[in-house]
mmCIF file with all atom_site columns, C-alpha atoms in Angstrom:
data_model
loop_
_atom_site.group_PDB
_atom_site.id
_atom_site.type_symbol
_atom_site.label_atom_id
_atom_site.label_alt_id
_atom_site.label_comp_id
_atom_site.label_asym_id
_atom_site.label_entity_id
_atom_site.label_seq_id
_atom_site.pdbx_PDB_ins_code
_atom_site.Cartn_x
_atom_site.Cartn_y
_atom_site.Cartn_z
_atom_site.occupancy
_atom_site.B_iso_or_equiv
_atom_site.pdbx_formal_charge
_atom_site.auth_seq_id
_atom_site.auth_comp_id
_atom_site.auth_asym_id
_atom_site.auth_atom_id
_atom_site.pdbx_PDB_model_num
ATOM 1   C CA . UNK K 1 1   ? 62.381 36.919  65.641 1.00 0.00 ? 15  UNK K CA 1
ATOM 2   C CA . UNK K 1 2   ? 63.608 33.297  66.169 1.00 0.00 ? 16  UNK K CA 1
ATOM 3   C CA . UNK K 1 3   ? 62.029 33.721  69.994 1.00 0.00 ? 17  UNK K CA 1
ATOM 4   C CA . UNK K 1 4   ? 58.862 34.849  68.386 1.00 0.00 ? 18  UNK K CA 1
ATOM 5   C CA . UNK K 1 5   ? 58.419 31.664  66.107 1.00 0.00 ? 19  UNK K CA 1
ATOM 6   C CA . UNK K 1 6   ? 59.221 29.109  68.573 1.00 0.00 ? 20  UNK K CA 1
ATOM 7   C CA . UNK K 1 7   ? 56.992 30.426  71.000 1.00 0.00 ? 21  UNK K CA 1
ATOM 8   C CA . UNK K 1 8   ? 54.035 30.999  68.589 1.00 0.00 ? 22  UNK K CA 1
ATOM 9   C CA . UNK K 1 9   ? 54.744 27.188  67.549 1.00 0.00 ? 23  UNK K CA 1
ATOM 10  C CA . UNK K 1 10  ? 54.697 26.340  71.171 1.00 0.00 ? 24  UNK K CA 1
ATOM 11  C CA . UNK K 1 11  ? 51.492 28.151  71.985 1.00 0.00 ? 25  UNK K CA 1
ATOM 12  C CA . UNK K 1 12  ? 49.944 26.447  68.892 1.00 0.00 ? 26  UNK K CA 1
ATOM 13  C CA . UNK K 1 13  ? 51.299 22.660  69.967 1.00 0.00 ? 27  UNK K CA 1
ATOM 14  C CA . UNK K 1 14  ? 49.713 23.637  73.589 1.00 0.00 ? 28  UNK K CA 1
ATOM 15  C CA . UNK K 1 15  ? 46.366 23.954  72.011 1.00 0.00 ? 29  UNK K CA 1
ATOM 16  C CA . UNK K 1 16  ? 46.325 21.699  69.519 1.00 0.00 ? 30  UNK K CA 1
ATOM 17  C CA . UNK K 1 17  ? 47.041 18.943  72.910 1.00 0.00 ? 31  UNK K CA 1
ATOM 18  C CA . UNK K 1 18  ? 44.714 20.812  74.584 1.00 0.00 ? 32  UNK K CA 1
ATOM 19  C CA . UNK K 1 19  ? 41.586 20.089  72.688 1.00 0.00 ? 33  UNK K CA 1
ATOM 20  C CA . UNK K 1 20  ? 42.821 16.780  71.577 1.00 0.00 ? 34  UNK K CA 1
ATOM 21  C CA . UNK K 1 21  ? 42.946 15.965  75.623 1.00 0.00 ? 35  UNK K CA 1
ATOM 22  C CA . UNK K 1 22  ? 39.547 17.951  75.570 1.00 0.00 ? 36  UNK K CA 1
ATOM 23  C CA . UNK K 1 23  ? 37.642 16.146  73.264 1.00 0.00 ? 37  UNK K CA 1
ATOM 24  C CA . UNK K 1 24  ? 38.800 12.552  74.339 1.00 0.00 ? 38  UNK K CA 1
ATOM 25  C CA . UNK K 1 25  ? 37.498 13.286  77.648 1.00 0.00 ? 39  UNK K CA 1
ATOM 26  C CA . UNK K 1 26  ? 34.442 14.208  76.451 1.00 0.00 ? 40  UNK K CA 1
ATOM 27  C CA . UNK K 1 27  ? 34.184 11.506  74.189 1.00 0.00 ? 41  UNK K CA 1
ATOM 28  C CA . UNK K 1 28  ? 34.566 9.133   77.097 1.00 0.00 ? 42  UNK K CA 1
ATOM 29  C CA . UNK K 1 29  ? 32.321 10.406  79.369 1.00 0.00 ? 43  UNK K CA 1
ATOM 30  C CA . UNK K 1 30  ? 29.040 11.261  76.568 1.00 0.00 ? 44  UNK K CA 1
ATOM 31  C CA . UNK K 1 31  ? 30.408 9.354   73.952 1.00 0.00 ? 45  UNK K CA 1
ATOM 32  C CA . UNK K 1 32  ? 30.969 10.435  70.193 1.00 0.00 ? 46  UNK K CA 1
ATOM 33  C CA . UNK K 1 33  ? 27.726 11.171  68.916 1.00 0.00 ? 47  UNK K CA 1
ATOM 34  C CA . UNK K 1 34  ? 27.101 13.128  71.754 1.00 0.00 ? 48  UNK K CA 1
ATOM 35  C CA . UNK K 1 35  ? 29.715 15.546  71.459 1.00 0.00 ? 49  UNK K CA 1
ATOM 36  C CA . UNK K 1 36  ? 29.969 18.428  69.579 1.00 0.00 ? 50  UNK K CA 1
ATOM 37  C CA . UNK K 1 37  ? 33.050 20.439  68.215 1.00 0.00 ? 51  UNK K CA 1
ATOM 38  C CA . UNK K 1 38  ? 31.476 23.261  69.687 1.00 0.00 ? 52  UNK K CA 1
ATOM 39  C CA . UNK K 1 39  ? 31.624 21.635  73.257 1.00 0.00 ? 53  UNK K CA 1
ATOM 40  C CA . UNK K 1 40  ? 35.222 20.369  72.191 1.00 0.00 ? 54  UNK K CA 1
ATOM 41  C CA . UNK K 1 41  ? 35.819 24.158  71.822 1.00 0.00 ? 55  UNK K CA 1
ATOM 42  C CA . UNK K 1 42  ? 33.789 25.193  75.204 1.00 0.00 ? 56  UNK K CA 1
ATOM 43  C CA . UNK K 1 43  ? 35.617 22.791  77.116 1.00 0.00 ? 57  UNK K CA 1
ATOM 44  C CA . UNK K 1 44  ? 39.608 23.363  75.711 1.00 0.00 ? 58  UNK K CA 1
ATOM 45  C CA . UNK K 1 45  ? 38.845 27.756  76.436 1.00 0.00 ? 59  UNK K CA 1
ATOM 46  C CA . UNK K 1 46  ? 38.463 28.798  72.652 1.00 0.00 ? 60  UNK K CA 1
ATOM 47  C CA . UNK K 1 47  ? 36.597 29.607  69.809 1.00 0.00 ? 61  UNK K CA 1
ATOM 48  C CA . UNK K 1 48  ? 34.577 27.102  66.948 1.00 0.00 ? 62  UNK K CA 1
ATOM 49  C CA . UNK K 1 49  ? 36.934 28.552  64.402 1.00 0.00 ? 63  UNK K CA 1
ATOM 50  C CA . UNK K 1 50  ? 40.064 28.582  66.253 1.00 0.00 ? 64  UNK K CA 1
ATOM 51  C CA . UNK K 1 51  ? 39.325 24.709  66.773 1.00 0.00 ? 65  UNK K CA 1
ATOM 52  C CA . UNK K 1 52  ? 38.570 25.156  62.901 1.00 0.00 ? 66  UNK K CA 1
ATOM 53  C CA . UNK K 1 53  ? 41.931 26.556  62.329 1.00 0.00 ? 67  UNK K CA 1
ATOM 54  C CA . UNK K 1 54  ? 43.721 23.489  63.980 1.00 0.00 ? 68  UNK K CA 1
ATOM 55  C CA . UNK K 1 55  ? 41.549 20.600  63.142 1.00 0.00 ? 69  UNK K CA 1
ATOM 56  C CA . UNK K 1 56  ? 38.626 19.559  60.611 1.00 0.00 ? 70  UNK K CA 1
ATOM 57  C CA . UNK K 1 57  ? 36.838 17.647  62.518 1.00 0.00 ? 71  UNK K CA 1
ATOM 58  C CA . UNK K 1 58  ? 36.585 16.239  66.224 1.00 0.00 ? 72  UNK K CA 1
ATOM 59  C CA . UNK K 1 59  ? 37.500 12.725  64.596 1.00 0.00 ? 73  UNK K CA 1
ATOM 60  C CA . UNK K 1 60  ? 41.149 14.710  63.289 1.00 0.00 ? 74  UNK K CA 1
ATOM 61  C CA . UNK K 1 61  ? 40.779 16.239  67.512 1.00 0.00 ? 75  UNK K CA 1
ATOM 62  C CA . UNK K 1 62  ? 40.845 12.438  68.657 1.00 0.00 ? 76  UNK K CA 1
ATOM 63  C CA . UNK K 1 63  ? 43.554 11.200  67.123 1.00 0.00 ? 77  UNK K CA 1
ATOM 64  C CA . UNK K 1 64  ? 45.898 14.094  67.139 1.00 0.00 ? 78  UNK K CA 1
ATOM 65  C CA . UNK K 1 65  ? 47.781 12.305  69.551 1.00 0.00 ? 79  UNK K CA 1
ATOM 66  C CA . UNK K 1 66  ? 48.441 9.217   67.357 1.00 0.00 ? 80  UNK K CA 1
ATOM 67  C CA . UNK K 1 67  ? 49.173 11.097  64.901 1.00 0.00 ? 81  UNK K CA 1
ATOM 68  C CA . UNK K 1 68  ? 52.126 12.728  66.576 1.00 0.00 ? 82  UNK K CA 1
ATOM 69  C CA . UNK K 1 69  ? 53.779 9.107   67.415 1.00 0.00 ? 83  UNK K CA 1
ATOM 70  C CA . UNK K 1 70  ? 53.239 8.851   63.597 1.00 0.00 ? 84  UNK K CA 1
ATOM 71  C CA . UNK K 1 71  ? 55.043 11.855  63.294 1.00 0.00 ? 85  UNK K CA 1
ATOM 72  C CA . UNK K 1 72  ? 57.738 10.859  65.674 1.00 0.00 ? 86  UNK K CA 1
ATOM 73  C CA . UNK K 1 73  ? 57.956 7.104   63.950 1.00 0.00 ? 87  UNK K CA 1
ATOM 74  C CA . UNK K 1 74  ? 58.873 8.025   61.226 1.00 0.00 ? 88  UNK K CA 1
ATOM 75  C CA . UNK K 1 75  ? 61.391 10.274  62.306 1.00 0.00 ? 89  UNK K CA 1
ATOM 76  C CA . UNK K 1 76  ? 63.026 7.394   64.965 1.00 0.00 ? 90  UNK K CA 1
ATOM 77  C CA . UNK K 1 77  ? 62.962 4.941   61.303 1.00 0.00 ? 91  UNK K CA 1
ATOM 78  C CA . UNK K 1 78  ? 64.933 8.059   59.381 1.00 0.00 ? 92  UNK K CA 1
ATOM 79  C CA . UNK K 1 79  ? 67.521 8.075   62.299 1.00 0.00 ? 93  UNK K CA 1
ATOM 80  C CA . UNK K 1 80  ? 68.378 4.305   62.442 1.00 0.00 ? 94  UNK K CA 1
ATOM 81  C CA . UNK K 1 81  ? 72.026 3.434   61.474 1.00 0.00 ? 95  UNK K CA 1
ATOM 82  C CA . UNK K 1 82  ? 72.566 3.162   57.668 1.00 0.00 ? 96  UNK K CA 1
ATOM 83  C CA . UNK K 1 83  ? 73.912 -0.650  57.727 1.00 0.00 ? 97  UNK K CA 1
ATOM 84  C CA . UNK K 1 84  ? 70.129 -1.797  59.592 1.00 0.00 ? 98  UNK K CA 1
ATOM 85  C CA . UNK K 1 85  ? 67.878 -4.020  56.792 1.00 0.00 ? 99  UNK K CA 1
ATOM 86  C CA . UNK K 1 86  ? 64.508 -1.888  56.602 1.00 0.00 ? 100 UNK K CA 1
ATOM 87  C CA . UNK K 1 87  ? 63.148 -4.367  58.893 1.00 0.00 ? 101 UNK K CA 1
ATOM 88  C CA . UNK K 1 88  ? 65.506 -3.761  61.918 1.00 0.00 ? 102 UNK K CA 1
ATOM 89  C CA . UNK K 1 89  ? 65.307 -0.150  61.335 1.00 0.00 ? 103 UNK K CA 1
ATOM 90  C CA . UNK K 1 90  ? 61.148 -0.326  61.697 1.00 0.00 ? 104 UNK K CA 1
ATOM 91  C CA . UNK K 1 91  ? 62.208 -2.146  64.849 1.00 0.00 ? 105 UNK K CA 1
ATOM 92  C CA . UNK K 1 92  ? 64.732 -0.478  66.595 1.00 0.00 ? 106 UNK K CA 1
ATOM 93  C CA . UNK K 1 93  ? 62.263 2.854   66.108 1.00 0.00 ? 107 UNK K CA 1
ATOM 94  C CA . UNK K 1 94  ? 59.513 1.307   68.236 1.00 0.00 ? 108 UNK K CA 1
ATOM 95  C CA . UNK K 1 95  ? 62.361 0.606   70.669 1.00 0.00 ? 109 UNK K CA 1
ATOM 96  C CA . UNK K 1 96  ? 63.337 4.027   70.782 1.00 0.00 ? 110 UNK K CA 1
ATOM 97  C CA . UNK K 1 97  ? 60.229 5.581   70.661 1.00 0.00 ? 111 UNK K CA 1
ATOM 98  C CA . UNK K 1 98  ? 59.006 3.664   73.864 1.00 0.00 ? 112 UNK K CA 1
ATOM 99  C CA . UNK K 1 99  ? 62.648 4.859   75.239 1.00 0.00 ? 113 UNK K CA 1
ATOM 100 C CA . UNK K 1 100 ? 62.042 8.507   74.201 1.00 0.00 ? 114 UNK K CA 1
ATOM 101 C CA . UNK K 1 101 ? 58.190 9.200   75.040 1.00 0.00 ? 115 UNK K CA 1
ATOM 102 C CA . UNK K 1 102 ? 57.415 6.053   77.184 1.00 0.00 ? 116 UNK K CA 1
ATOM 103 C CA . UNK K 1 103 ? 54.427 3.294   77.225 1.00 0.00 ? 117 UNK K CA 1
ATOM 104 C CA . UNK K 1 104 ? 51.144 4.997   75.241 1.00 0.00 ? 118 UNK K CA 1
ATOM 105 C CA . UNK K 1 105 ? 48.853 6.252   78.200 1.00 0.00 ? 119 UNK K CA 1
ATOM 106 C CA . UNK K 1 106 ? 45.438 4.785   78.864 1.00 0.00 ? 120 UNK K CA 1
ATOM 107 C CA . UNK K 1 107 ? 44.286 6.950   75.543 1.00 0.00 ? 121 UNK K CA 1
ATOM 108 C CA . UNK K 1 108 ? 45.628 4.681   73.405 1.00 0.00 ? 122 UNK K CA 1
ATOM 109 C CA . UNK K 1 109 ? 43.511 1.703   74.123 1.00 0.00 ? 123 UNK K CA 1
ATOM 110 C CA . UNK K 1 110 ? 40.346 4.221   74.647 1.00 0.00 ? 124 UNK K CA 1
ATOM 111 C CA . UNK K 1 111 ? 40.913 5.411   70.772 1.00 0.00 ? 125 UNK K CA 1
ATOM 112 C CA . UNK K 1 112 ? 41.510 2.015   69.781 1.00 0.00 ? 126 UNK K CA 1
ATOM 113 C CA . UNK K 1 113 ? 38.009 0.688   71.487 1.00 0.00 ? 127 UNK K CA 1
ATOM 114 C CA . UNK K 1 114 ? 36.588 3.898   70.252 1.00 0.00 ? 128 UNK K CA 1
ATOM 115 C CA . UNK K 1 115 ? 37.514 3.834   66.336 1.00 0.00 ? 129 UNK K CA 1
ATOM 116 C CA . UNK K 1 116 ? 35.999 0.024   66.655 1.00 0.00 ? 130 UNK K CA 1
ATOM 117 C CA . UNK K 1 117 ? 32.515 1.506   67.662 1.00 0.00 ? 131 UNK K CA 1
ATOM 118 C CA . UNK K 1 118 ? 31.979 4.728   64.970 1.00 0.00 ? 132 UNK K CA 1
ATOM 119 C CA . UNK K 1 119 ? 32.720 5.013   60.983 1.00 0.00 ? 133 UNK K CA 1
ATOM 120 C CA . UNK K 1 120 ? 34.034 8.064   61.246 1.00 0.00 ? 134 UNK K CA 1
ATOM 121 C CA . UNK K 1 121 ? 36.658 7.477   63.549 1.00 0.00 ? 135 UNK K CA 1
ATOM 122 C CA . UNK K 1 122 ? 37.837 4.455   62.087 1.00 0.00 ? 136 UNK K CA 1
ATOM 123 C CA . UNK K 1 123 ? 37.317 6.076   58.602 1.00 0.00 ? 137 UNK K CA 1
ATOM 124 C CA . UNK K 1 124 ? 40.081 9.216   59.307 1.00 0.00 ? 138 UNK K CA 1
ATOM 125 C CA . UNK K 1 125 ? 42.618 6.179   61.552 1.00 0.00 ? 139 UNK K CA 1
ATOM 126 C CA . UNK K 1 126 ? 42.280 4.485   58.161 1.00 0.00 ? 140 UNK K CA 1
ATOM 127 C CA . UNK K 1 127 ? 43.223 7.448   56.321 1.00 0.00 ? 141 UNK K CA 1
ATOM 128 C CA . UNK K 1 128 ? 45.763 8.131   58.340 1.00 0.00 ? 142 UNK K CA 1
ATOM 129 C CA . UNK K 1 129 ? 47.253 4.993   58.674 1.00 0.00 ? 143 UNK K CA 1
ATOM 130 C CA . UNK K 1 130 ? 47.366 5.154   54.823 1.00 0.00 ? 144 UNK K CA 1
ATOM 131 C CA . UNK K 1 131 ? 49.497 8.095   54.639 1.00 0.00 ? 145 UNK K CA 1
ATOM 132 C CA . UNK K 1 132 ? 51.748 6.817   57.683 1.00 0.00 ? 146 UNK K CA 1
ATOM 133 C CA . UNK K 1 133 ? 52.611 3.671   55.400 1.00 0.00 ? 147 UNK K CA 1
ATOM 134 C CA . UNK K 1 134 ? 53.601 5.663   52.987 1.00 0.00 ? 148 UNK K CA 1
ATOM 135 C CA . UNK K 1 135 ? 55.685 7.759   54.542 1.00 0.00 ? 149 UNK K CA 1
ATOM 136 C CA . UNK K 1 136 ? 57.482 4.438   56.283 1.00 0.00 ? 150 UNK K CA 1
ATOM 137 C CA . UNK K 1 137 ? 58.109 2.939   52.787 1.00 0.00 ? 151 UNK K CA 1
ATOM 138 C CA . UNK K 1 138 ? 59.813 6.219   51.900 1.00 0.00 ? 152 UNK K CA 1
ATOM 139 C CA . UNK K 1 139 ? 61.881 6.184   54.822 1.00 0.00 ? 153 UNK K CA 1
ATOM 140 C CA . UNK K 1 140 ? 63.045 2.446   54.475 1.00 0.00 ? 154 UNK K CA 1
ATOM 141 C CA . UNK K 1 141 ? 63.490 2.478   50.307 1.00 0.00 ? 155 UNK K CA 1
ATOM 142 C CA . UNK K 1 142 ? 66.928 2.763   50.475 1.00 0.00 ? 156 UNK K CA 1
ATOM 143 C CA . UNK K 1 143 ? 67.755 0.083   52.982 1.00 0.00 ? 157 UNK K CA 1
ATOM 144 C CA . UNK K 1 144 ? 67.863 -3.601  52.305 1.00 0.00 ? 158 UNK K CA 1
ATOM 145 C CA . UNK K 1 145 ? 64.927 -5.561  51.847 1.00 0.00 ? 159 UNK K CA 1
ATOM 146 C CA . UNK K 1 146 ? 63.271 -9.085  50.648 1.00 0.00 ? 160 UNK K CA 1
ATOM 147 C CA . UNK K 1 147 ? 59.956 -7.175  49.943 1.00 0.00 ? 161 UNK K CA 1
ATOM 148 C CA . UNK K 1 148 ? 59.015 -4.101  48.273 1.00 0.00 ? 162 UNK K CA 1
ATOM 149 C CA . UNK K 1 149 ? 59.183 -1.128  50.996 1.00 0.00 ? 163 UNK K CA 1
ATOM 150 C CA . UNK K 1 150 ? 55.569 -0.402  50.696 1.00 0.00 ? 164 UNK K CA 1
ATOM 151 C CA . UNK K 1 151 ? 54.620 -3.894  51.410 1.00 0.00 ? 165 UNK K CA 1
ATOM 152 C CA . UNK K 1 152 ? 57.242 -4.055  54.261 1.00 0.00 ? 166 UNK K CA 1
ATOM 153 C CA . UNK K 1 153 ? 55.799 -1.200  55.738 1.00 0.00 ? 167 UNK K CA 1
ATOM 154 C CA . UNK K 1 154 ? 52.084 -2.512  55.556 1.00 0.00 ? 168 UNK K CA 1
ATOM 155 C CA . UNK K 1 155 ? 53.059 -5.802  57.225 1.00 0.00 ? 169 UNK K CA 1
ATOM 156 C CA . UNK K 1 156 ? 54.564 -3.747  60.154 1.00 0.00 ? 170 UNK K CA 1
ATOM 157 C CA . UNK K 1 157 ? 51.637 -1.547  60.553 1.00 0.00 ? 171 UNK K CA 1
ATOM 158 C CA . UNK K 1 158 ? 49.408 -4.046  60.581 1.00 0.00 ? 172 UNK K CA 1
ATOM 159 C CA . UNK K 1 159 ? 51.465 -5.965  63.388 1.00 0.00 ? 173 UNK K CA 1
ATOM 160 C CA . UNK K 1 160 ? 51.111 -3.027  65.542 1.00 0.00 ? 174 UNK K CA 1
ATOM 161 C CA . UNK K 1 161 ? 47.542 -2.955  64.697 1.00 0.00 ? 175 UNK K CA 1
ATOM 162 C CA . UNK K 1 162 ? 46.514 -6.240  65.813 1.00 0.00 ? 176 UNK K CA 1
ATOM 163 C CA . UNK K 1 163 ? 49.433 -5.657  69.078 1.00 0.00 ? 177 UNK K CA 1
ATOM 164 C CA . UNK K 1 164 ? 47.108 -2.514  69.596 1.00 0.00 ? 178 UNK K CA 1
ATOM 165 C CA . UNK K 1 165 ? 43.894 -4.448  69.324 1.00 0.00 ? 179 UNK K CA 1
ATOM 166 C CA . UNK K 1 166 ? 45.307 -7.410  71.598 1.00 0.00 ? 180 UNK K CA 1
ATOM 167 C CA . UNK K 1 167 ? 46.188 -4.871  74.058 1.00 0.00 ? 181 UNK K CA 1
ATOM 168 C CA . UNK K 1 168 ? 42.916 -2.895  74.231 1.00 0.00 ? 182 UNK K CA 1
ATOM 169 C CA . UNK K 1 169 ? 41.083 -5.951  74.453 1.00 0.00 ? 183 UNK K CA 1
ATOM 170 C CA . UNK K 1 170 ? 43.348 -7.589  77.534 1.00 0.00 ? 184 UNK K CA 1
ATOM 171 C CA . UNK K 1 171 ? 41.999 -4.379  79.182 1.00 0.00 ? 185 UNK K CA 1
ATOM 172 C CA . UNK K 1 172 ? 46.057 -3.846  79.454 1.00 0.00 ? 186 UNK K CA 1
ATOM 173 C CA . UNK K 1 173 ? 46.927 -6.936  81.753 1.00 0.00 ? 187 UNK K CA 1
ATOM 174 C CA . UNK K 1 174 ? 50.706 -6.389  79.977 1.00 0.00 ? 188 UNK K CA 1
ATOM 175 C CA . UNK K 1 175 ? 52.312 -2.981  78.611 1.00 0.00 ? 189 UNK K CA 1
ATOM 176 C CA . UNK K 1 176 ? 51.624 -2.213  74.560 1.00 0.00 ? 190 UNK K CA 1
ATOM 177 C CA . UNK K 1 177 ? 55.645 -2.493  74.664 1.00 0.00 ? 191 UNK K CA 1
ATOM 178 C CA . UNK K 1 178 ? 55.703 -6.059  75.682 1.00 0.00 ? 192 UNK K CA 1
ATOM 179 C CA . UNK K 1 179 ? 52.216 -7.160  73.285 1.00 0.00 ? 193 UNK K CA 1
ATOM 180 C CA . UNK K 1 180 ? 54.177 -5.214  69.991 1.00 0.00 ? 194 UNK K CA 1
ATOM 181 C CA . UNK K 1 181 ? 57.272 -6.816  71.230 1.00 0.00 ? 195 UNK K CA 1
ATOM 182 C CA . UNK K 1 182 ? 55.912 -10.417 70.366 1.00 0.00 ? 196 UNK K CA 1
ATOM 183 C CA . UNK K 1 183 ? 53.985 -9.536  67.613 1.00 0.00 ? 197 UNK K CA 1
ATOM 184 C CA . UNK K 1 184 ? 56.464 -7.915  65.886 1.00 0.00 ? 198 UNK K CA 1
ATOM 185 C CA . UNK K 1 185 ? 58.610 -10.977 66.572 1.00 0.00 ? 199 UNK K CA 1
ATOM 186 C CA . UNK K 1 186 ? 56.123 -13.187 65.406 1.00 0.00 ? 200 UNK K CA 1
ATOM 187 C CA . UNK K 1 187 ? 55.734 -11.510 61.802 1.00 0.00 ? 201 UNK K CA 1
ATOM 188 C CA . UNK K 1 188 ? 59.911 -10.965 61.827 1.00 0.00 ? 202 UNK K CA 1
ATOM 189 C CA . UNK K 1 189 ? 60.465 -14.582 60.541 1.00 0.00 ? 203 UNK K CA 1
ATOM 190 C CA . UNK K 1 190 ? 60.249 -13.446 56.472 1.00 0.00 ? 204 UNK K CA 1
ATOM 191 C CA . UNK K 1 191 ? 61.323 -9.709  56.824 1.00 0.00 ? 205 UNK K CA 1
ATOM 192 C CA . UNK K 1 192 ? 64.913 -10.068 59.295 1.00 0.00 ? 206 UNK K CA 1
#
């Protein structure tokens, strides 16, 4: 039975990628007005409600991708020795998630450019941002701080939102890495 599970949950993350890689490319090549979930659906092999069993929305398609770094953030924060302050745990997870999955792909700066140009998009990244700072305020409460966890966790955020937003708009001259890098060291001075 354990087989079964893991490879239904496999088959399920290989769609769920699949129309999130199927619906940024359309995005990018008719733009987001232009596209429809049903062409989302045409163009990843499957049905209008199978795409409406994995995602609301083409906005929640777009950003599935983020969302799994989000995912995989906070779990790099929860692993971080016990004796790191909240801030070098926040930190050392960017580290090791650049370690573990690598430097974003050219997506990243495409959703970032994107979410800039339509409400919607920037609406749900808003949204989920929201939830993500929660979740990274849970993760560092217990750790030592000089500012509440919640605001420690929206000061990081919003470093690696401007390091994304300096990034997309070098046109990627240097690697996310190295742009969060000094960001994050720049905002470090009142949180180390």
């Amino acid at each position: 039975m354990e087989t079964t599970v893991g490879l239904r949950e496999r088959k399920k993350a290989e769609t769920r990628q699949a129309v999130h890689e199927a619906a940024l490319r359309l995005v990018v090549e008719h733009g987001l007005d232009a596209v429809t979930v049903e062409a989302i659906a045409d163009a990843a092999n499957i049905s209008r409600r199978t795409f409406s069993n994995y995602f609301s929305g083409k906005e929640d398609a777009l950003l599935y991708g983020e969302e799994q770094r989000f995912l995989a953030l906070v779990e790099q924060v929860r692993a971080q020795p016990a004796e790191f302050t909240a801030w070098q745990a926040l930190r050392a997870s960017i580290e090791d998630l650049h370690q573990e999955l690598g430097e974003p792909q050219r997506e990243w700066s495409l959703r970032a450019r994107l979410a800039k140009r339509h409400p919607s998009l920037l609406a749900r990244q808003l949204a989920n941002h929201a939830g993500l700072e929660r979740d990274l305020a849970d993760a560092v409460a217990d750790r030592p701080t000089t500012v509440p966890p919640r605001v420690l966790a929206a000061a990081f955020l919003v470093g690696l939102r401007v390091a994304t937003n300096l990034w997309s708009e070098e046109r990627e001259e240097r690697t996310l890495r190295e742009v969060m890098s000094e960001t994050l060291d720049q905002l470090a001075q009142p949180f180390a």
